[in-house]
Coordinates of C-alpha atoms and ligand atoms in Angstrom, one line a residue:
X1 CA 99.0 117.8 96.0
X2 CA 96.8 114.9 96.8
X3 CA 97.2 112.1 98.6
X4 CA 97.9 108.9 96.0
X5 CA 96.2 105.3 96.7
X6 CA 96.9 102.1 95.2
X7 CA 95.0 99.3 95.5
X8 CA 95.5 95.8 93.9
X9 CA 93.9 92.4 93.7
X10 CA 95.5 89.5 92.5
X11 CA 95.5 89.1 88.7
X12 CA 92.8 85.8 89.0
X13 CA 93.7 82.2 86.8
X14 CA 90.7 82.1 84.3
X15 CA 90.0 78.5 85.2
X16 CA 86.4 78.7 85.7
X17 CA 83.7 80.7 86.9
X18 CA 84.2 82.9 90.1
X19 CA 83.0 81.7 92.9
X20 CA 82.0 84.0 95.7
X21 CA 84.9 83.6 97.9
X22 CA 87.3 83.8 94.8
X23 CA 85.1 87.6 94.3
X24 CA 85.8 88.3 97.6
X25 CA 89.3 89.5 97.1
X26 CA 88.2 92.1 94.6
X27 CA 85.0 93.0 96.4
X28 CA 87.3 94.2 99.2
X29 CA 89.4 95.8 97.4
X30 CA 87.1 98.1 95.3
X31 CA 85.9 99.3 98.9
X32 CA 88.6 100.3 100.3
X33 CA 89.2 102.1 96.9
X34 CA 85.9 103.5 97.2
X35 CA 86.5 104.7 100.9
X36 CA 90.0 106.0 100.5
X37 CA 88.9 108.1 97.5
X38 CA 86.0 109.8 99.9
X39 CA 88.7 110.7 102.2
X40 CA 90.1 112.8 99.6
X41 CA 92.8 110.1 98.1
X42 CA 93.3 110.1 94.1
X43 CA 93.0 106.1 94.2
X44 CA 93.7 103.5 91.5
X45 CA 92.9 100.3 91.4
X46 CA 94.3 97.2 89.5
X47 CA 92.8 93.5 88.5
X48 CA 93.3 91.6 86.0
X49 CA 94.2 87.9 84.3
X50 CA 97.2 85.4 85.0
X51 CA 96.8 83.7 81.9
X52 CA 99.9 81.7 81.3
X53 CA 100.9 78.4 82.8
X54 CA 100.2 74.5 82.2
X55 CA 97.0 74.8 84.2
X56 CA 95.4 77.1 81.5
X57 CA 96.5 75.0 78.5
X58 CA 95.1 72.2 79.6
X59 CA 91.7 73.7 81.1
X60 CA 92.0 75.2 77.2
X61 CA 92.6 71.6 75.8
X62 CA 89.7 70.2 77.9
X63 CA 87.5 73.1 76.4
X64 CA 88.6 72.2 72.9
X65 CA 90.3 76.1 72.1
X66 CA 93.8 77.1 71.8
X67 CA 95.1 78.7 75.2
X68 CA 94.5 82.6 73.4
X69 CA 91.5 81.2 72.4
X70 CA 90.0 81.0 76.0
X71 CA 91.7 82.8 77.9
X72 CA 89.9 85.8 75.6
X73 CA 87.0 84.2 76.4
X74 CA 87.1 84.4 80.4
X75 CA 89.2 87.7 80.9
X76 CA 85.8 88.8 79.2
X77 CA 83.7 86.6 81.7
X78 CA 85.6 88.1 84.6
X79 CA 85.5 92.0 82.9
X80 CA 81.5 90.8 82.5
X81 CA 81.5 90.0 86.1
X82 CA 83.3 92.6 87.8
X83 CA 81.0 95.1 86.1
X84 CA 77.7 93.4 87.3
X85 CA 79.5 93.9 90.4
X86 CA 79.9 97.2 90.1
X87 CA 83.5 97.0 90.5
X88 CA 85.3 100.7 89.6
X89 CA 88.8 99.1 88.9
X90 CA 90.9 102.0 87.2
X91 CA 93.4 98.9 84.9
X92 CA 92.8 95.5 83.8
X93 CA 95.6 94.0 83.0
X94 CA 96.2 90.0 81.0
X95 CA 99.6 88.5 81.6
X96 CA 99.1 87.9 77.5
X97 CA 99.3 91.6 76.9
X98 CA 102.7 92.8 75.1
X99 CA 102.7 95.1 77.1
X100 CA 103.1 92.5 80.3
X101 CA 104.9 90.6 77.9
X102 CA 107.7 92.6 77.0
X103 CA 108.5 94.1 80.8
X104 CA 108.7 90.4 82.0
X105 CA 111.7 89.4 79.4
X106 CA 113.6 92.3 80.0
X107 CA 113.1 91.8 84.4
X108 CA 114.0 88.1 83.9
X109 CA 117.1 89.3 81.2
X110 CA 118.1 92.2 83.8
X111 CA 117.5 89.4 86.4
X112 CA 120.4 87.1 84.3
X113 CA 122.7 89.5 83.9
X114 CA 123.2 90.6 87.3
X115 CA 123.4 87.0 88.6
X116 CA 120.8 86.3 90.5
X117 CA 119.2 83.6 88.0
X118 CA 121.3 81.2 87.2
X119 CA 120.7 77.8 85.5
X120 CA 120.1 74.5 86.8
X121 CA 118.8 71.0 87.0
X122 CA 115.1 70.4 89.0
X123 CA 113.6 67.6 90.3
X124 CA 110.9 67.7 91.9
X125 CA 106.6 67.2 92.8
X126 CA 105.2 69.8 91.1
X127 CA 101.3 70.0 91.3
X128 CA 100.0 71.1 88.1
X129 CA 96.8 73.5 89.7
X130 CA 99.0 75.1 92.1
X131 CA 101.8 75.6 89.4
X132 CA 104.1 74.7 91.9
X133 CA 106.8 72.2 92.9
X134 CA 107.3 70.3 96.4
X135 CA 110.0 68.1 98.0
X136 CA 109.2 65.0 99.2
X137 CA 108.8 66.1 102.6
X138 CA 106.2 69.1 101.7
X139 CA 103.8 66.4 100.3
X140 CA 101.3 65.1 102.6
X141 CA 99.9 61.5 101.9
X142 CA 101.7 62.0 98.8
X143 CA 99.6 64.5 97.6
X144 CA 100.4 68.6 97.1
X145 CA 100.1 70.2 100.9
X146 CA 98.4 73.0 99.6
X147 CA 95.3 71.6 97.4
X148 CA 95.5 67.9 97.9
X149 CA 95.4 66.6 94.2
X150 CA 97.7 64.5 92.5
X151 CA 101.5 65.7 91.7
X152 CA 103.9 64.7 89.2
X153 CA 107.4 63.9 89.6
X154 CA 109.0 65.9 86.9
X155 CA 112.7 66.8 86.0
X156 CA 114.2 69.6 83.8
X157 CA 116.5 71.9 83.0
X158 CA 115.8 75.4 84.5
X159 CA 116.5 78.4 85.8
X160 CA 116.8 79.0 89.3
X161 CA 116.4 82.3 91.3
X162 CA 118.8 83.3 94.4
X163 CA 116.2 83.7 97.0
X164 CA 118.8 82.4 99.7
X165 CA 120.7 86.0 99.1
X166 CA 118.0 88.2 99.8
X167 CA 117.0 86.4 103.0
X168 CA 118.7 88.4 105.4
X169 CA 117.1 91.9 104.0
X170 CA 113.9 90.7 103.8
X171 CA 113.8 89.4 107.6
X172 CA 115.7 93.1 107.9
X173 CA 112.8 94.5 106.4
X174 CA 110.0 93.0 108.2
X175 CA 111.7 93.9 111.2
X176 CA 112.1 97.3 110.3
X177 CA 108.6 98.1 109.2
X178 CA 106.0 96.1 111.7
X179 CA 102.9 97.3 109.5
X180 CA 103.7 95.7 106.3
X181 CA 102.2 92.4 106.5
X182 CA 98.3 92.6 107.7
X183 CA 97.7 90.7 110.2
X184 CA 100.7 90.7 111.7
X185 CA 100.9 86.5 113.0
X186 CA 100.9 86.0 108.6
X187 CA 104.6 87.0 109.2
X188 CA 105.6 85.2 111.8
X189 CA 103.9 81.7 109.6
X190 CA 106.1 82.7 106.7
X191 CA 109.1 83.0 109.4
X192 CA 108.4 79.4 110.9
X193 CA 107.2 77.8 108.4
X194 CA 109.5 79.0 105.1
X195 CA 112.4 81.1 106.3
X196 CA 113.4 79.0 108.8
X197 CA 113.5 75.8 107.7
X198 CA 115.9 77.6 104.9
X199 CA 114.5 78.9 101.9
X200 CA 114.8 77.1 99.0
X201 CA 116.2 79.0 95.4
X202 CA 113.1 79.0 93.5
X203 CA 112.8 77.5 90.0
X204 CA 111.8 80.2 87.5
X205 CA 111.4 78.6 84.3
X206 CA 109.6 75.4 82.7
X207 CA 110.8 73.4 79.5
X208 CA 108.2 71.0 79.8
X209 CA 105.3 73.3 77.9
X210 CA 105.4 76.6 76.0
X211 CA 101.9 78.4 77.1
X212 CA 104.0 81.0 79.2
X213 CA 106.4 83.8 78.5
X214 CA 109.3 83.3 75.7
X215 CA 113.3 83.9 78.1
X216 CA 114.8 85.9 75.3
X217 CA 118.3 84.4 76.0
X218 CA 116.6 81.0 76.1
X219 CA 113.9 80.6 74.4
X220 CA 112.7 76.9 74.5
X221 CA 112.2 78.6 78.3
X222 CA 109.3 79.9 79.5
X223 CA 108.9 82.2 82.5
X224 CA 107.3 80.5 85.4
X225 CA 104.3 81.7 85.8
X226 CA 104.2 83.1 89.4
X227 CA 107.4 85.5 88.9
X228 CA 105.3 86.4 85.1
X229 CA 102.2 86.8 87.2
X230 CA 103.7 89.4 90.1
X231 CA 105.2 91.5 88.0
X232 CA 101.9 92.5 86.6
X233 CA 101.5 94.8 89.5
X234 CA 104.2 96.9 88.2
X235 CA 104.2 96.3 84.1
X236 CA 100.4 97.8 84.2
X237 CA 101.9 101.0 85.6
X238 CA 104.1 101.2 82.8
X239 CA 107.2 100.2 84.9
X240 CA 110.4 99.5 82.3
X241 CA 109.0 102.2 79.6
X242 CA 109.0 105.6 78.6
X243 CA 105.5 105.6 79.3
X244 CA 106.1 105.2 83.0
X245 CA 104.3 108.4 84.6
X246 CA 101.7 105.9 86.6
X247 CA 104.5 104.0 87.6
X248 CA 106.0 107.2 89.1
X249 CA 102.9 108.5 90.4
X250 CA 101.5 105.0 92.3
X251 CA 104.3 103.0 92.9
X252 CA 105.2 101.6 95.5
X253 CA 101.7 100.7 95.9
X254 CA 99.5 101.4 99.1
X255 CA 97.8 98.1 99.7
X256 CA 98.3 95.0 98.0
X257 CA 95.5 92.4 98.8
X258 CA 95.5 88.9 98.6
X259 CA 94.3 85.3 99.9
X260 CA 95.8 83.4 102.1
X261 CA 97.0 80.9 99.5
X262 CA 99.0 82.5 98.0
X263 CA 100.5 84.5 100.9
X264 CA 104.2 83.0 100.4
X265 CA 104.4 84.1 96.8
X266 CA 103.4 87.9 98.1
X267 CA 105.3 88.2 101.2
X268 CA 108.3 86.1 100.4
X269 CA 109.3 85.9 96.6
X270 CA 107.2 89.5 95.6
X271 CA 109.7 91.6 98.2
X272 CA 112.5 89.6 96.8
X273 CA 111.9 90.5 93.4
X274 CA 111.6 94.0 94.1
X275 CA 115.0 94.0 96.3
X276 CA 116.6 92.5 93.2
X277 CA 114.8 95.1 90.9
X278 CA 116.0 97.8 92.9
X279 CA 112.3 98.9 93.7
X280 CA 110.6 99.9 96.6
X281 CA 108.3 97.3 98.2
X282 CA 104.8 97.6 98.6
X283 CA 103.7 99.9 101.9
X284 CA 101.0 96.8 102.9
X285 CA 100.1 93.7 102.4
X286 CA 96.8 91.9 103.5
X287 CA 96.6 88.5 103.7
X288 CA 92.4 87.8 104.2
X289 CA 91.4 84.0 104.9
X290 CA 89.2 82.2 103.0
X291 CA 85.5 81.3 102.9
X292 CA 84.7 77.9 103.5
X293 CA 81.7 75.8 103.6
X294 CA 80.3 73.6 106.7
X295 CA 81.8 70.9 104.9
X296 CA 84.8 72.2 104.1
X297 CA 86.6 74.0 100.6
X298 CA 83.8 74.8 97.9
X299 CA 84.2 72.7 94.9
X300 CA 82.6 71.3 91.8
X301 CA 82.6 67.6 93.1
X302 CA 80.8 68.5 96.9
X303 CA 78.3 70.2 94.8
X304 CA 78.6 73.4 96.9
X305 CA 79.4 76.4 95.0
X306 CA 77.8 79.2 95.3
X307 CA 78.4 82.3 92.4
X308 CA 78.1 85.8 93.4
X309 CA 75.7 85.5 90.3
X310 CA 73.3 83.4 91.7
X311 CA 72.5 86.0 95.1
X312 CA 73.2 88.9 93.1
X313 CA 70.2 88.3 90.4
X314 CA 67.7 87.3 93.5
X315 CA 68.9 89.4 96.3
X316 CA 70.6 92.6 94.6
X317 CA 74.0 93.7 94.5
X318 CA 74.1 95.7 97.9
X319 CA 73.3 92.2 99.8
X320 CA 75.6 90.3 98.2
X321 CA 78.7 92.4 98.8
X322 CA 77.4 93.6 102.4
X323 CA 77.3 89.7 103.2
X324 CA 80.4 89.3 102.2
X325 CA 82.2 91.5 103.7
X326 CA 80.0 91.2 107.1
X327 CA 81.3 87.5 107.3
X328 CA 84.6 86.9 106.6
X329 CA 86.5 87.7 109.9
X330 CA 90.6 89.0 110.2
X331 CA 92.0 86.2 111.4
X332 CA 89.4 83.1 110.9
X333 CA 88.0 81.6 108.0
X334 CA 84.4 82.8 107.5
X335 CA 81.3 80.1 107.0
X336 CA 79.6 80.7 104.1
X337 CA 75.3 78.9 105.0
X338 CA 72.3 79.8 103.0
X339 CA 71.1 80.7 107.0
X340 CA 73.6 83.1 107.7
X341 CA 72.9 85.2 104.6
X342 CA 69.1 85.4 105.2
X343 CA 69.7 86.2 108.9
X344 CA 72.0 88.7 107.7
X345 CA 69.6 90.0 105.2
X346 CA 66.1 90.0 107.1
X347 CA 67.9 91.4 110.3
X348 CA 70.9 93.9 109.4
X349 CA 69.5 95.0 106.0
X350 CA 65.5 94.3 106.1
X351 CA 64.5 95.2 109.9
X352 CA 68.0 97.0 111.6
X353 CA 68.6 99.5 108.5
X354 CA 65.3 99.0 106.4
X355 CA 62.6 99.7 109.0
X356 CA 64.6 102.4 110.8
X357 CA 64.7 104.6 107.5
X358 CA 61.0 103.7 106.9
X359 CA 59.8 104.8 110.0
X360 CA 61.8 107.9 110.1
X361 CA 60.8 109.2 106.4
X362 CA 57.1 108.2 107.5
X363 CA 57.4 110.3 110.8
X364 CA 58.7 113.5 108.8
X365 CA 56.5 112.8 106.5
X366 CA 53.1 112.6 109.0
X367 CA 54.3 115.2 111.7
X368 CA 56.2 117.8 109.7
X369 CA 54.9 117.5 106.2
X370 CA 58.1 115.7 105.2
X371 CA 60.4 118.9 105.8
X372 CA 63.0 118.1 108.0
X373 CA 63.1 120.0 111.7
X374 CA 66.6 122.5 111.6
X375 CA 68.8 121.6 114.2
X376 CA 68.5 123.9 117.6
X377 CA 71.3 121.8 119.4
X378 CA 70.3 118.6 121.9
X379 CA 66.9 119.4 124.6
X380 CA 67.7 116.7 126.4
X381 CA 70.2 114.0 127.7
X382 CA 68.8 111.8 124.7
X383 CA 70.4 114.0 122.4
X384 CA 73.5 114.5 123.9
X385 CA 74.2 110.6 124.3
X386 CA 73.1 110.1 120.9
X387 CA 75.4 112.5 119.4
X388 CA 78.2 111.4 122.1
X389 CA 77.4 107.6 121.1
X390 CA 77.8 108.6 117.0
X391 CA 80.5 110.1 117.4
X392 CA 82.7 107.6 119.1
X393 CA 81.1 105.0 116.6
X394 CA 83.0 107.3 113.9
X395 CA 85.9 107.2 115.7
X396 CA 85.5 103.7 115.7
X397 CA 84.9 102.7 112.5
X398 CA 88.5 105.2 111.3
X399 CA 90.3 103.1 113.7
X400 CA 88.5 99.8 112.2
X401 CA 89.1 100.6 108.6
X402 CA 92.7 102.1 108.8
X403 CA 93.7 98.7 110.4
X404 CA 91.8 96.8 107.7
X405 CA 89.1 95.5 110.3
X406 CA 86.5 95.0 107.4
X407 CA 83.8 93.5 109.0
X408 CA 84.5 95.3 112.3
X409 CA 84.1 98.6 110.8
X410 CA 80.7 97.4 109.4
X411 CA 79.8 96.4 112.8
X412 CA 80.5 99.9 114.0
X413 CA 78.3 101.3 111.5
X414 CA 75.6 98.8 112.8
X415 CA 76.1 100.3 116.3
X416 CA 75.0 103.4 115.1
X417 CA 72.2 101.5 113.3
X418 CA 71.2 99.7 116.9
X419 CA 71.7 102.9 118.4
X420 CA 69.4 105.4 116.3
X421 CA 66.9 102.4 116.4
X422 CA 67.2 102.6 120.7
X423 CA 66.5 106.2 120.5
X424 CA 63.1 106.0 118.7
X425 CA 62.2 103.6 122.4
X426 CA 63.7 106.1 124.5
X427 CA 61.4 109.0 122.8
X428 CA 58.6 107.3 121.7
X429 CA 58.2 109.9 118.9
X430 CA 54.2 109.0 118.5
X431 CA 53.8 110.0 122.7
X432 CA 55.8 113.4 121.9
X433 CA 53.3 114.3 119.3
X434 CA 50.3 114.1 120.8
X435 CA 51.4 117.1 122.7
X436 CA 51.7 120.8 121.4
X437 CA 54.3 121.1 124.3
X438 CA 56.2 118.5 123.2
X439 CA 56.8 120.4 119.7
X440 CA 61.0 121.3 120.6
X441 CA 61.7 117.8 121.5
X442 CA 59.6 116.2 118.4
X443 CA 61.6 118.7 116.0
X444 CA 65.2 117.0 117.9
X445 CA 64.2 113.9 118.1
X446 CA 63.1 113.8 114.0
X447 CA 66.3 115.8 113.1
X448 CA 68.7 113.2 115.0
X449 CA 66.7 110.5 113.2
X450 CA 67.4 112.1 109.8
X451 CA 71.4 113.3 110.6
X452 CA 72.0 110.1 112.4
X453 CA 70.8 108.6 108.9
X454 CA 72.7 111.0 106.4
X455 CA 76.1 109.9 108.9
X456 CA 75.0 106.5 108.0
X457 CA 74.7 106.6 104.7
X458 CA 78.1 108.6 104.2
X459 CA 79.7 105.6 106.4
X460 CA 78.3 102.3 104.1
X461 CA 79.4 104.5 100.8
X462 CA 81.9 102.6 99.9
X463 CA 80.5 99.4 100.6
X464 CA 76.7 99.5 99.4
X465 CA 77.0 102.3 97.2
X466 CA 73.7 102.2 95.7
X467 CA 71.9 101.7 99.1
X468 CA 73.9 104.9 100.5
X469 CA 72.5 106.9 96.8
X470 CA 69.2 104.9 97.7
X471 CA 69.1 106.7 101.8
X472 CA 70.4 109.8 100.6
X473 CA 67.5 109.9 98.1
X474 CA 65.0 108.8 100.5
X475 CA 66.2 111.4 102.9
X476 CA 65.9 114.2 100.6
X477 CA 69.8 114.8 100.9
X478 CA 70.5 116.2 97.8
X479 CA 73.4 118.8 98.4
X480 CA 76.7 117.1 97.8
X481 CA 78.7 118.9 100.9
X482 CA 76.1 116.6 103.0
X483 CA 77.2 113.7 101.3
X484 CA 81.0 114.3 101.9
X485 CA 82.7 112.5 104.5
X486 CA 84.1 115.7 106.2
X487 CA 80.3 116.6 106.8
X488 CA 80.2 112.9 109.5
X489 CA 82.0 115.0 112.3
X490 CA 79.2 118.0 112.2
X491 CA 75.2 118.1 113.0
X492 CA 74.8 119.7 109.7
X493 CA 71.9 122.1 109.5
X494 CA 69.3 120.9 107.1
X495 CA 67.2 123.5 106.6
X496 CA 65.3 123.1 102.8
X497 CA 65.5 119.3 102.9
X498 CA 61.9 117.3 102.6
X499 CA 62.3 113.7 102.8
X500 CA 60.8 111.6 99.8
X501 CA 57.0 110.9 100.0
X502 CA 56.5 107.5 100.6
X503 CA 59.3 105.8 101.1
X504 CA 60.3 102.6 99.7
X505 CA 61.9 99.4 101.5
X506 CA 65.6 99.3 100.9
X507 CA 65.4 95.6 101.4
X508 CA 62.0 93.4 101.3
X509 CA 61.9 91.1 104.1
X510 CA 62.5 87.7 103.0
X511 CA 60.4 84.4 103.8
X512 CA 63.5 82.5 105.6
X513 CA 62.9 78.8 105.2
X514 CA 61.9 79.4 100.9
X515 CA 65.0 81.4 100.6
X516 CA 67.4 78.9 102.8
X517 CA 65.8 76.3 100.2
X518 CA 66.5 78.1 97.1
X519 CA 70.1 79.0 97.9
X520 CA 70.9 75.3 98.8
X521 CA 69.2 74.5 95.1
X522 CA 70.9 77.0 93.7
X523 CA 74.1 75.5 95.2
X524 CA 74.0 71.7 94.1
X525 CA 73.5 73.3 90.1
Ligands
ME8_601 O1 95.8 82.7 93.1 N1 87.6 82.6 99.9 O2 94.4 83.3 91.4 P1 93.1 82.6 91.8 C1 88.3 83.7 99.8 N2 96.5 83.7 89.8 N3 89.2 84.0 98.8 C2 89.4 83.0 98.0 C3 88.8 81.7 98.0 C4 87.8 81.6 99.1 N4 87.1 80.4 99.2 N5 89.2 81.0 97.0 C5 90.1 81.7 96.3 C6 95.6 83.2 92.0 N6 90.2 82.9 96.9 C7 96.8 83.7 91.2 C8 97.2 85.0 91.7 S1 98.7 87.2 91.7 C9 100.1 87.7 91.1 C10 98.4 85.7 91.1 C11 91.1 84.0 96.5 O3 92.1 82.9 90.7 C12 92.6 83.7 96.4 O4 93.1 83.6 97.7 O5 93.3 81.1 92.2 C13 93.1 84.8 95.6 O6 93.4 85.9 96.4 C14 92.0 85.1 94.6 O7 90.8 84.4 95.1 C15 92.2 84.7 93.2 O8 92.6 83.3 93.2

């Protein structure tokens, strides 16, 4: 039986357009989903729409439509989008779906009935953009802590959920299983800075507007909209229903991935839930941080959006995602600059990774006709360090990847890229060639180039998917055992290949200070 992988993003607020950081999220996510299924996993990936709340009906009042109205409109946008982005999500799911719908009254019934909602009176800031209320004490300069706009003071009847009852088992929990929160010091802020100051019940239902899920027991309730919008991760499965063989086959789900924002509502309230459910929790969560700007959040009024659009149509897909997930680091916020995304792209993509498969497919090409040498072992300490160097790189980038290191295991792939690129120095190909007695080393030294590559390629797979098809093309690697990952821990012999012709540039080398002006246009639009 194979091994079963599930992968989610959070279900995105159609607000407005997706910026790239908000794409990020997703971008990752397909990835990993792209990398586990090379390994052999039968993965399954879910995204959606969190279309409820009193943020959307007014963003749909603003736009002149009824809430249904746009929220059609964007979870088409974002479907638009993720396909331009080549995203292969297996389920898209919209909180306005009856088959969402349905599963959330009957949770929030089942919820009732055992007792662990139970009805109230709140007061409190709530802060309409966040859908979420605040004490007095959270606010800072009066304002919502998390997003800094204005908050309401607002009172109504509602329903409350227990959270203080399930404290004890979910502290139990994290204790018990050190690898479910990613990294590791997002637990100990939920610890200090929400557990311990004693968790508060949580309010679960709003009076005060009706764009939200109908409480069957009560209806002039709606559901709030973050215990609507997790549930999504389990309704799309078919969870509740007789329809439920996803549910049985991918829940609990492998890795759940979300920002940093909204880290509380997935490592506190989301295990909660599921304790009071009766379900098993997630295996991981990742909490990624956020790109920023130089000057701080992106947003409308600084004028410094960027849309993956915008580098996608100009610079390609592959460049787009690489940058992204080259810059954002584990534990720091990354810094998106029109600089750092031409550096990236003239020096990883153009010269590192470009020039290195150029050069290679132009040396087969002009000292073996273009058919690759077979491989007689290493002639000299060159090869063996090479294939020594690769190797641990491998190793590397596993160790990366399985502990969610994104941008580190793209690094590692770049050692190899450094290292292959060394190795043309050390034997200066065009020196070998000009001597017949040379020939044995030539024929190693052109067949590590062209291995090294096919490794390569197999390695940025999941993340540049139409560069890897691009290399493997170029390379004239057409057998599909040489593009499965299994085939990275063996100097495969490739007898029969013939690279490609002339080959093309993977990535045209860009003219730094036009581009670096064009983005920062681009970015005041
Ligand atoms: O939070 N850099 O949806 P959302 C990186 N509907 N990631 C960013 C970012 C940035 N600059 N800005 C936003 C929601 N994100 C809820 C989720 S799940 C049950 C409900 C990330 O559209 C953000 O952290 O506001 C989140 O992971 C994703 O974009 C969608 O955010």
């Amino acid at each position: 039986m194979s091994k079963s992988f599930y992968v989610t993003t959070p279900i995105y607020y159609p607000s407005g357009k997706f910026h790239i950081g908000t794409a990020y999220t997703t971008v990752l996510a397909d990835a990993l989903k792209r990398y586990k299924t090379l390994r052999g996993y039968d993965s399954y990936m879910l995204t959606g729409t969190d279309e409820h709340g009193q943020k959307i009906q007014e963003v749909a009042k603003k736009n002149n439509m009824e809430p249904q109205e746009y929220v059609d409109k964007m979870a088409d946008y974002a479907k638009k989008l993720w396909k331009t982005m080549d995203i292969n999500y297996d389920d898209f799911i919209r909180t306005t779906e009856p088959r969402h719908e349905i599963q959330v009254q009957k949770i929030f019934d089942r919820l009732m009935d055992q007792g662990d909602i139970y009805k109230g009176e709140y007061e409190g800031w709530y802060c309409v953009p966040c859908e979420t209320y605040f004490t007095q004490t959270q606010l800072i300069d009066g304002k919502c802590p998390d997003c800094g706009r204005e908050v309401r003071l607002m009172k109504e009847e509602s329903y409350f959920f227990n959270m203080k009852k399930y404290v004890p088992r979910l502290l139990k929990y994290y204790d018990e299983h050190p690898d479910f929160i990613k990294p590791n010091y997002r637990k100990t802020e939920m610890i200090n800075n929400f557990i311990k100051p004693g968790l508060e019940d949580l309010c679960v239902s709003r009076t005060t507007f009706d764009w939200g899920i109908k409480v069957l027991k009560d209806p002039k309730h709606v559901v709030y909209v973050w215990l609507d919008a997790l549930t999504n991760y389990i309704t799309a499965l078919g969870y509740g229903t007789e329809n439920d063989e996803l549910f049985k086959k991918f829940w609990p789900a492998s890795l759940q991935i979300v920002g940093k924002d909204i880290a509380r509502f997935h490592l506190i309230y989301w295990p909660i839930f599921l304790m009071a459910l009766g379900i098993p929790l997630p295996d991981q969560i990742l909490v990624h941080n956020w790109f920023m700007m130089k000057d701080g959040k992106m947003s409308k009024s600084k004028g410094n959006i960027i849309y993956p659009e915008t580098l996608i149509n100009r610079y390609g897909l592959d460049a787009t995602k690489y940058y992204l997930l080259r810059e954002l680091p584990v534990s720091n916020d990354g810094v998106f600059s029109p600089e750092s995304f031409v550096e990236r792209y003239n020096v990883d993509l153009s010269n590192d990774l470009g020039n290195l498969l150029n050069r290679t497919v132009a040396m087969c090409n002009k000292y073996f006709d273009g058919k690759v040498p077979s491989y007689t072992g290493c002639v000299n300490t060159v090869d063996n360090d090479l294939e020594e160097f690769i190797k641990n790189a491998i190793g590397n980038f596993e160790n990366k990847i399985t502990e969610l290191e994104i941008a580190n295991s793209l690094q590692e792939i770049w050692t190899i890229i450094s290292r292959l690129n060394k190795y043309i120095d050390e034997t200066s190909p065009w020196i070998l060639a000009k001597d017949e007695n040379e020939k044995e080393k030539l024929e190693s030294c052109i067949y590590h180039l062209i291995e090294g590559l096919r490794k390569v390629a197999i390695l940025l797979n999941p993340f540049v998917t139409n560069t890897s098809k691009n290399m493997f093309k170029q390379l004239g690697i057409t057998d599909s055992k040489l593009k499965q990952w299994d085939s990275i821990y063996t100097n495969e012999n490739l007898e029969g290949t013939k690279v490609i012709e002339k080959g093309e540039p993977l990535f045209m080398r860009l003219d730094a200070e036009e581009e670096v002006e064009y983005i920062k246009n681009e970015m005041k639009k």
